[in-house]
Coordinates of C-alpha atoms and ligand atoms in Angstrom, one line a residue:
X1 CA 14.0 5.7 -22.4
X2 CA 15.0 9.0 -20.4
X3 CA 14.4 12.0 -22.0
X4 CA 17.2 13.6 -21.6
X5 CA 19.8 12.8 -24.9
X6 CA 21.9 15.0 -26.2
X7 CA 20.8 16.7 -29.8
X8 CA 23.1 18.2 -31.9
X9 CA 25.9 18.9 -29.8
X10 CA 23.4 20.2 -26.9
X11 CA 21.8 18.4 -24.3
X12 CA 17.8 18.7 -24.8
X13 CA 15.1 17.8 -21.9
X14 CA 12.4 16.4 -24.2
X15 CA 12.8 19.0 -26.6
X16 CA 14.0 22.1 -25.0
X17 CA 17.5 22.9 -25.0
X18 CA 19.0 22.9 -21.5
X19 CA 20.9 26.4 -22.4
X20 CA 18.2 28.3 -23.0
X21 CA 16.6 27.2 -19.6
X22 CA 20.2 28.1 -18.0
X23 CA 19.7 31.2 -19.6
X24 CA 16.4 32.1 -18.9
X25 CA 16.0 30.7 -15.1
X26 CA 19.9 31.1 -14.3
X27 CA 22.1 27.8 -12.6
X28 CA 21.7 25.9 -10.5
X29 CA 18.3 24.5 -11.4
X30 CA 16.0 21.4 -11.1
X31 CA 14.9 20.3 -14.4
X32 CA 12.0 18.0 -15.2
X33 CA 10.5 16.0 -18.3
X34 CA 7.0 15.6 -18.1
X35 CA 7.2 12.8 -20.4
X36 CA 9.3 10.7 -18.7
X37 CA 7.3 11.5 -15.5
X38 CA 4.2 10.3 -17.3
X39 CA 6.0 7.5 -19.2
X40 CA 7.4 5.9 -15.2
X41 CA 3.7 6.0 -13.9
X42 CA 2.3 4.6 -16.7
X43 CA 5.2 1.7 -16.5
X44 CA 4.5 0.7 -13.0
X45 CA 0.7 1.1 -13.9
X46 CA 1.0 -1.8 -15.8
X47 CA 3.3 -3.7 -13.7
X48 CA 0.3 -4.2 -11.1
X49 CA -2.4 -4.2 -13.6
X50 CA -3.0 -7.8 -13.0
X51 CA -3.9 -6.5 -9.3
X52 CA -6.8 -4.6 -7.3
X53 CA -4.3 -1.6 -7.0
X54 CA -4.2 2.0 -6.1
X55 CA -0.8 3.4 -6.9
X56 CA -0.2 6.0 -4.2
X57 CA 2.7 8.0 -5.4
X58 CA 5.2 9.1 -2.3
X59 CA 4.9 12.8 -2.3
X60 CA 7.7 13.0 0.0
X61 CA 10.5 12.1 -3.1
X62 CA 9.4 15.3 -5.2
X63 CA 6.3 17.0 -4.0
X64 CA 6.1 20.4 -6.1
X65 CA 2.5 20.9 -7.0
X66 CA 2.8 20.8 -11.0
X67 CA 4.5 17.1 -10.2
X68 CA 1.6 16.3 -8.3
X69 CA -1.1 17.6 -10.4
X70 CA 0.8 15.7 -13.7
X71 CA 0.4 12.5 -11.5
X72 CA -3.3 13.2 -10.8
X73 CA -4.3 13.7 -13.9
X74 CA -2.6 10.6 -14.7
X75 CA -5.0 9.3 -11.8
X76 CA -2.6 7.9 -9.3
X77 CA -2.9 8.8 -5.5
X78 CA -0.6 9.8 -2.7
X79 CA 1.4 8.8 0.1
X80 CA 1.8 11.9 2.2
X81 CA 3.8 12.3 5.9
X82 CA 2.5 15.4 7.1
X83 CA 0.2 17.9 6.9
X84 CA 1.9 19.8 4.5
X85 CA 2.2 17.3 2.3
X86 CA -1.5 16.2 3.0
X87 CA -2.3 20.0 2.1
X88 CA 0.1 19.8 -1.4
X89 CA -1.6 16.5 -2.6
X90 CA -5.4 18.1 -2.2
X91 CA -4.2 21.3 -3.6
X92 CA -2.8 19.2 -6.7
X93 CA -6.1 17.9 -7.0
X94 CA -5.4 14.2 -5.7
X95 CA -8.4 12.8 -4.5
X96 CA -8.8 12.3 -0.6
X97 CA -10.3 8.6 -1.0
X98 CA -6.5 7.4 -2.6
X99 CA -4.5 9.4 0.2
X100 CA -2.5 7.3 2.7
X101 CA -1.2 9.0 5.5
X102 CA 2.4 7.3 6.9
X103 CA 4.2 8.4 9.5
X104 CA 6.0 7.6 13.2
X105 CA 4.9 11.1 14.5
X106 CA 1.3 12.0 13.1
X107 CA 0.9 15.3 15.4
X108 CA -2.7 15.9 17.1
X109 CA -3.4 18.7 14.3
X110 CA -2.2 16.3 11.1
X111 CA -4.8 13.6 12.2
X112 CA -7.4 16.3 12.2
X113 CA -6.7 17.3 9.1
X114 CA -6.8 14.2 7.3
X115 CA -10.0 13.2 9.1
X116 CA -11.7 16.5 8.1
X117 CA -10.1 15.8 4.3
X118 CA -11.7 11.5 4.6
X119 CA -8.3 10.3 3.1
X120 CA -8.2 6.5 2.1
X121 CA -6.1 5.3 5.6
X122 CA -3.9 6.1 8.1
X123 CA -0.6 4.1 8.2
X124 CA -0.7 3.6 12.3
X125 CA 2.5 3.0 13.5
X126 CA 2.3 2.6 17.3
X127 CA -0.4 1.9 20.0
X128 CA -0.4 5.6 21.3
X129 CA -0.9 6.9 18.0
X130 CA -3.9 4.5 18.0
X131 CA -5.4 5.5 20.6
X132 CA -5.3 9.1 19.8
X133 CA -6.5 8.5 16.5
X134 CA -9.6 6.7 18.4
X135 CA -10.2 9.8 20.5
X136 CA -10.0 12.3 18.0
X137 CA -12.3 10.1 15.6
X138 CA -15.0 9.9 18.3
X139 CA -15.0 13.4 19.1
X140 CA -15.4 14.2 15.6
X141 CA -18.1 11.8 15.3
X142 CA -16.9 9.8 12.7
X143 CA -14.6 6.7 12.0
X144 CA -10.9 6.6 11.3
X145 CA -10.3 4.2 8.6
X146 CA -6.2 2.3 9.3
X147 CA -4.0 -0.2 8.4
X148 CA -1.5 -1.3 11.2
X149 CA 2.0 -0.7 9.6
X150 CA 3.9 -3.4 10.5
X151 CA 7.6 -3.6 10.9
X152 CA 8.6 -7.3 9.5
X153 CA 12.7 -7.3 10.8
X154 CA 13.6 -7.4 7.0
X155 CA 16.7 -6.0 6.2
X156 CA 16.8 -4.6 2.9
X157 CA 20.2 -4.4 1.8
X158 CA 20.3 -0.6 1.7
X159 CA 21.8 2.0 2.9
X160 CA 22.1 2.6 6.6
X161 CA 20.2 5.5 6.9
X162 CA 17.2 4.4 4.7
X163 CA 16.6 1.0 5.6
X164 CA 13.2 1.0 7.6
X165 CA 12.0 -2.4 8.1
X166 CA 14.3 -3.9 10.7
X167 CA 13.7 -3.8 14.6
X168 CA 16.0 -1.8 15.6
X169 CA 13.9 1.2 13.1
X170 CA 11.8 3.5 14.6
X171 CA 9.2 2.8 12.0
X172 CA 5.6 0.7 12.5
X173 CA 4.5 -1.5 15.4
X174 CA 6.9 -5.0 15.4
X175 CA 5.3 -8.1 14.0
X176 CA 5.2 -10.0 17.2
X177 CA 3.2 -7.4 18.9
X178 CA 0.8 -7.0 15.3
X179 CA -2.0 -9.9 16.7
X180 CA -2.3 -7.8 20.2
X181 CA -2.8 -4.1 18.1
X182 CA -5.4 -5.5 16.0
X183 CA -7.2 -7.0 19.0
X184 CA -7.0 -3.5 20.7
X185 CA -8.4 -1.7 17.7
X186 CA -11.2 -4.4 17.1
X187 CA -13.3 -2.8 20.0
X188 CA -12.8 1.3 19.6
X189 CA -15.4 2.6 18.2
X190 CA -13.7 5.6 16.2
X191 CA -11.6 3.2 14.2
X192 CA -12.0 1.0 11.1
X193 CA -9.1 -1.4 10.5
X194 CA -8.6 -2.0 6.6
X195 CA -5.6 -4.1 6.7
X196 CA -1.8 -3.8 7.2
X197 CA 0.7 -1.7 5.4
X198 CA 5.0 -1.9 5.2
X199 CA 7.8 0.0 3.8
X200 CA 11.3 -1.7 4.5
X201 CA 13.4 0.6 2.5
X202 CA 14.5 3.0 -0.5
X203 CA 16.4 2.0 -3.1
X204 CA 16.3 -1.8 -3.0
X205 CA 18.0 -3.0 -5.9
X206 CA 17.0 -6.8 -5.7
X207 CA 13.5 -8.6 -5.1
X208 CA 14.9 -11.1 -2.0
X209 CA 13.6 -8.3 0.6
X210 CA 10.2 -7.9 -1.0
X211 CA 9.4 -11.0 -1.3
X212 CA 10.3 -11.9 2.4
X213 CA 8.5 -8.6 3.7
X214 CA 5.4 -10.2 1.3
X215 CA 5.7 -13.5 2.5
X216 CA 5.6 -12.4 6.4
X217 CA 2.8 -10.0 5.0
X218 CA 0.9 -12.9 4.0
X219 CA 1.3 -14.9 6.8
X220 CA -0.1 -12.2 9.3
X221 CA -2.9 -11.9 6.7
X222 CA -4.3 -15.2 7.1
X223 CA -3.3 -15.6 11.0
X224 CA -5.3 -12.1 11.0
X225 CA -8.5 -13.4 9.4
X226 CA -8.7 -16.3 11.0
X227 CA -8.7 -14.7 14.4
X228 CA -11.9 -12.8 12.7
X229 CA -10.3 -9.6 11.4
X230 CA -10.7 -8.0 8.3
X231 CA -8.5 -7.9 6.5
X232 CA -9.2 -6.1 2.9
X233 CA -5.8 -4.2 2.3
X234 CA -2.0 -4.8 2.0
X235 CA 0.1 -1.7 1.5
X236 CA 3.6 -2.9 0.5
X237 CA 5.6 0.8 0.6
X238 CA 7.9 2.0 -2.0
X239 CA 11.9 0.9 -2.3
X240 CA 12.3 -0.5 -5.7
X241 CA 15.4 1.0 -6.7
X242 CA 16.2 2.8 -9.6
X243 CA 19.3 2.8 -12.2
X244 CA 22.1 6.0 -10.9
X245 CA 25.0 4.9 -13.0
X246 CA 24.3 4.4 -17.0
X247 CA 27.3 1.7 -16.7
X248 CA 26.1 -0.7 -14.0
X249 CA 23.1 -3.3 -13.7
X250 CA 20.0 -2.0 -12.8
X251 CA 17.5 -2.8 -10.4
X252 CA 14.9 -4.9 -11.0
X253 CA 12.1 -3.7 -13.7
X254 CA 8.9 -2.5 -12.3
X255 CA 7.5 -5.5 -14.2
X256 CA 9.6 -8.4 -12.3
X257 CA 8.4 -6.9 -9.2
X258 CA 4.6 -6.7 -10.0
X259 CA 4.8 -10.3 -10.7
X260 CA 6.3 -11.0 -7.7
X261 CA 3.7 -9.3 -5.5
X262 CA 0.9 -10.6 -7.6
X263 CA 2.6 -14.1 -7.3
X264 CA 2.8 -13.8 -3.3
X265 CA -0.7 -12.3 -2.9
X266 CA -2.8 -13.8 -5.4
X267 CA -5.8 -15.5 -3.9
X268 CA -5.8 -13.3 -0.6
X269 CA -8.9 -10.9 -2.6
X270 CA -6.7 -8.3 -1.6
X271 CA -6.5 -4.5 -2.3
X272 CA -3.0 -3.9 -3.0
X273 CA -1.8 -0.4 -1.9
X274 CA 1.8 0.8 -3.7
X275 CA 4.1 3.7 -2.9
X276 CA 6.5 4.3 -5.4
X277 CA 8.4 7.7 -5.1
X278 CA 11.7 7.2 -6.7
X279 CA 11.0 4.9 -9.1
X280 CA 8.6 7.8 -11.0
X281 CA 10.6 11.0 -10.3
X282 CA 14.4 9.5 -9.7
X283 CA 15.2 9.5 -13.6
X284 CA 12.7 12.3 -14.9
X285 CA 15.0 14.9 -13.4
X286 CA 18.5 16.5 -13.6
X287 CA 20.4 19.4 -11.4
X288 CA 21.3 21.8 -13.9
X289 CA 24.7 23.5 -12.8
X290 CA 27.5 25.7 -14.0
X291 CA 31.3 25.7 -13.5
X292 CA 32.3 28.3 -11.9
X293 CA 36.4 27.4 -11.7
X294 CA 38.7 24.3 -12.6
X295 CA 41.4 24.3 -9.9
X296 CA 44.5 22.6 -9.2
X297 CA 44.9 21.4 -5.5
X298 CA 47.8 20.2 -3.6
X299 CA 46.6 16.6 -4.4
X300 CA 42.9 16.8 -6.2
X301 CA 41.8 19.0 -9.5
X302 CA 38.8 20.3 -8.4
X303 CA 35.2 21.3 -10.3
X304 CA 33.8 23.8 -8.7
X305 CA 30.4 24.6 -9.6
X306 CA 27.6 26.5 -9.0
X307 CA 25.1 23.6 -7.2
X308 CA 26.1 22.7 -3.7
X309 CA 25.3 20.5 -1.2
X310 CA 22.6 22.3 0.1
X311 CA 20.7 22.1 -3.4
X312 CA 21.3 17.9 -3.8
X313 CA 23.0 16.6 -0.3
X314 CA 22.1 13.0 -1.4
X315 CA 26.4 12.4 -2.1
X316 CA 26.7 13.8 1.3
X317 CA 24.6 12.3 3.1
X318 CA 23.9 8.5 1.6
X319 CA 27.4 8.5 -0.5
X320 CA 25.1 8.7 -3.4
X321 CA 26.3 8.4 -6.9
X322 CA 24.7 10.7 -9.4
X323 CA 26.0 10.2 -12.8
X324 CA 27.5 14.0 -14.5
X325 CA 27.7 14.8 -18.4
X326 CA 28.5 18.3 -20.0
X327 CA 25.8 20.2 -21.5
X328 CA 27.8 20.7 -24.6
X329 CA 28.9 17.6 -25.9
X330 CA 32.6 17.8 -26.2
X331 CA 34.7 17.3 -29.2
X332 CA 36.0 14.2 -30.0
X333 CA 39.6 14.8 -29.4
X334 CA 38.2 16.4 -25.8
X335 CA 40.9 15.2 -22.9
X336 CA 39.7 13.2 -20.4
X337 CA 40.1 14.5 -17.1
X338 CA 40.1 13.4 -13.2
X339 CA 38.0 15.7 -11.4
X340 CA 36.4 16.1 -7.8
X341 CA 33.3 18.1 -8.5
X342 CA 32.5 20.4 -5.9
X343 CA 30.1 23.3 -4.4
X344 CA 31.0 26.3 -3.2
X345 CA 30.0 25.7 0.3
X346 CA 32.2 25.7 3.1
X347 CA 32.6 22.4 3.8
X348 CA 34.5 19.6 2.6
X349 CA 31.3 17.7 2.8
X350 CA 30.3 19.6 -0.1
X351 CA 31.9 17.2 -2.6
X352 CA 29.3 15.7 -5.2
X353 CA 32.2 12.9 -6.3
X354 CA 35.5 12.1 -6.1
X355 CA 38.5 11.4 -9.0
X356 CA 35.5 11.4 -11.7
X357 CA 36.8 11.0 -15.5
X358 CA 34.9 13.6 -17.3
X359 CA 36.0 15.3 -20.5
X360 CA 38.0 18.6 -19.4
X361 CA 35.2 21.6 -18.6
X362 CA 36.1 25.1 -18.5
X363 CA 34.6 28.1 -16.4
X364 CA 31.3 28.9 -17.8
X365 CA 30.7 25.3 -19.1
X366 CA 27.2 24.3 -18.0
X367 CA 27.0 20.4 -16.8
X368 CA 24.2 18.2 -15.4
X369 CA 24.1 15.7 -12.4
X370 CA 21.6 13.2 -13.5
X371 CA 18.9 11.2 -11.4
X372 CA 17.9 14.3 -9.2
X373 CA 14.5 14.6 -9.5
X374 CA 13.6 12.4 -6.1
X375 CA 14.8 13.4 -3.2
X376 CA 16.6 16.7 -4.4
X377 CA 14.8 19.8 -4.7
X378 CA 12.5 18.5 -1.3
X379 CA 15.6 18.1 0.8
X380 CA 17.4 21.4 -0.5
X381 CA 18.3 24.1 2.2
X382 CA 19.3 27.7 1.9
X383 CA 22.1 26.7 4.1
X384 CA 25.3 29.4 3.2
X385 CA 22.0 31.4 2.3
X386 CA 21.8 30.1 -0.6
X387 CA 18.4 31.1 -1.9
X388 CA 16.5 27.8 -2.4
X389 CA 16.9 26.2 -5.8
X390 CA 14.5 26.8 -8.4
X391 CA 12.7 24.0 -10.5
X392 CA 11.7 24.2 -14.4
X393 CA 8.9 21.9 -15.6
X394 CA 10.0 21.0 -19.5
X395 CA 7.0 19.6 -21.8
X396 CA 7.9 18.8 -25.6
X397 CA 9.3 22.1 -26.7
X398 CA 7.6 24.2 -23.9
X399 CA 9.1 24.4 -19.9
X400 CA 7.8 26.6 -16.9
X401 CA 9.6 27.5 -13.8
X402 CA 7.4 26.0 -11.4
X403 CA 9.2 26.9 -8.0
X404 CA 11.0 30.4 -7.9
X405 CA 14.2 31.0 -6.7
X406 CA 13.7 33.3 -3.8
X407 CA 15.3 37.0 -3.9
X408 CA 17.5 37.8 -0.7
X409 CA 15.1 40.4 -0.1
X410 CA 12.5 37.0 0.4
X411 CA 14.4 35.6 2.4
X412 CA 15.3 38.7 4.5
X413 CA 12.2 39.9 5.1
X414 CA 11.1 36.6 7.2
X415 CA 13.2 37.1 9.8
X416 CA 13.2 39.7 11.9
X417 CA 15.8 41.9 15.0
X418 CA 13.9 42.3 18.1
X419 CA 14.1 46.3 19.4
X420 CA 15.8 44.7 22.5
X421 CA 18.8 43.3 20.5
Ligands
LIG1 N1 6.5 5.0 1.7 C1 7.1 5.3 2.8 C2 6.3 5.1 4.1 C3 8.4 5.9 2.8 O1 8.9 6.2 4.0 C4 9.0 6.1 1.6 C5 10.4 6.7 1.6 C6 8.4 5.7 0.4 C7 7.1 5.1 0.5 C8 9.0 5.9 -1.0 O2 10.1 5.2 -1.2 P1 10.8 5.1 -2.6 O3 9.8 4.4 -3.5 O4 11.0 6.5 -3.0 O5 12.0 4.4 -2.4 N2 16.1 10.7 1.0 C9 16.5 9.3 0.7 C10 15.3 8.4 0.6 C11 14.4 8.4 1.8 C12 13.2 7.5 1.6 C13 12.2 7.7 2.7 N3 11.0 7.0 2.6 C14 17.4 9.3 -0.6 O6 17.6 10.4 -1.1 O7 17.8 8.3 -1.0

């Protein structure tokens, strides 16, 4: 159930009106239900209850700190990629021992860190990062605990520019080569190898790739232990995909794919490490936006409203379909009319869909663009200068605006003209 239904002609966020957030925090805006939030960990909880599991949310899809602290109070972990991310999850109050650390390009001051913090494991992704982590661990006098990610060749059926688990990706050290890592980290003495860790993909929208990652996963596993490694944890990534378009099939339930990783890992006495990102924020969020003008183009009646590409690039840059509704419901006899609903920025890039029925909208009318709570507000720019988009926190009948939107004066004062110019 999404939390987002329309009450009495208006659309509510739990039990707010999203009109009186317009109002009070202006458009465009992130809005988020804390109960759905809530409701989607709780739902993949369960999912891998039959496991040894720590659920280490991807901070990376939606990492404002009142979404992170929700989730830790909830208890669930974190799957951080930088230093700043590292820095968000302890400042939410996410325990060190259920941070993993992922990443191609962990910089010399990011491994520091996360040593100093004594996070769960470092994802290593590469022999040089290896030995770095070694060196830095012995001069620190203590021991680095890792899992080798390993990349499997599994294509996952997803998008170009997020599938991560083939060999031609940048991402973890290639399965042929995994036997040889281990062997090199059995000997350092600044490292502790806990097991192996994947991620082959976002928004994976059957189990095929899973269970072949799984399967490969497995295989290592027992080659691994048998050469005398231990072997105590398989990470297995986010990617389960999550439902865009209210019309289509969905993706697999979070249940259907907890029974398939239980089902391919039973018996190993494994600790199974999860990184969901999408699959909790994705549907607990919504773009709030306003219509600024309906035009008639030479070919195309456009929507031009008031979010942009720089605030939710995910049509841009994945073709991504997010699924738009009026704020108001319209009347019954409402017209139904072909629109391409666009941002004012200054590119035809800036086009959030193309020849979309929606009931006809005037200037003013305030609209939503569903599904934007992962992987919006973290990849928003203030490209155009367009101040950075603010994000509203909505609880039962209570919200809070829980990332400003900076004044032009903010965003002025941090740059600066050099006397010589
Ligand atoms: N773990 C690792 C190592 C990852 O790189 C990712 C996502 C995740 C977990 C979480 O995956 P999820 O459960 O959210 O699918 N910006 C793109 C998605 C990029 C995903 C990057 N990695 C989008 O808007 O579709």
């Amino acid at each position: 159930m999404r939390h987002f239904t329309p009450t009495n002609g208006q659309m509510m966020v739990e039990n707010v009106n999203l009109s009186a957030i317009a109002n009070e925090v202006g458009t465009p805006a992130y809005v988020y239900s804390a109960a759905t939030l809530t409701r989607h960990y709780n739902v993949f909880k369960k999912a891998v209850s039959a496991m040894d599991a720590l659920i280490a949310y991807s901070v990376k899809a939606n990492s404002n700190l009142a979404v992170l602290r929700l989730l830790a109070k909830q208890g669930c972990g974190a799957d951080v990629v930088s230093g700043g991310e590292l820095a968000r999850a302890l400042k939410a109050g996410i325990p060190a021992n259920k941070i993993v650390f992922s990443g191609v390009g962990k910089a010399e001051p990011e491994l520091r860190a996360a040593l100093s913090a004594g996070i769960f494991q470092f994802n290593v992704e590469s022999i040089p990062e290896l030995d770095l982590l070694n060196s830095i661990a012995v001069e620190m006098q203590t021991i680095a605990p890792i899992a080798f990610r390993i990349n499997p060749n599994v294509c996952a059926g997803t998008h170009e520019k997020i599938c991560t688990g083939r060999a031609e990706n940048k991402f973890g050290v290639d399965i042929a080569d995994a036997d040889a890592a281990f062997e090199r980290a059995r000997n350092y003495p600044g490292i502790a190898v806990n097991g192996i860790a994947m991620h082959i993909g976002s928004q994976i929208d059957n189990l095929a790739p899973f269970a072949s990652a799984l399967t490969l996963g497995a295989g290592l596993i027992e080659r691994l232990r048998a050469a005398g490694h231990r072997i105590e944890t398989f990470d297995i990534g986010g990617g389960l995909g999550i439902p865009y378009h209210a019309e289509e099939t969905a993706p697999p339930e979070p249940l259907q794919y907890g029974e398939l990783v239980h089902r391919l890992t039973d018996g190993l006495g494994l600790k199974m490490i999860f990184e969901p990102g999408r699959m909790i924020v994705g549907n607990a969020g919504v773009l709030l936006a306003k219509t600024i003008y309906v035009k008639q183009g030479g070919a195309r009646n456009f929507l031009i409203i008031d979010a942009a590409m720089n605030d939710l690039i995910r049509p841009a840059l994945y073709d991504a379909h997010h699924d738009i509704e009026p704020v108001t419901t319209p009347a019954a006899d409402t017209e139904m009319v072909s629109y391409d609903v666009v941002g004012p920025i200054c590119e035809s890039g800036d086009t959030f869909t193309q020849n979309r029925q929606l009931p006809e909208m005037q200037a003013g009318d305030l609209l939503v663009l569903h599904s934007a709570g992962a992987y919006g507000a973290v990849q928003a720019s203030q490209y155009n200068s367009r101040p950075l988009v603010p994000e509203v926190l909505v609880s039962g009948d209570k919200f809070a605006l829980i990332r400003e939107r900076p004044s032009m004066e903010d965003i002025l004062k941090t740059e600066s003209i050099p006397d010589w110019v």
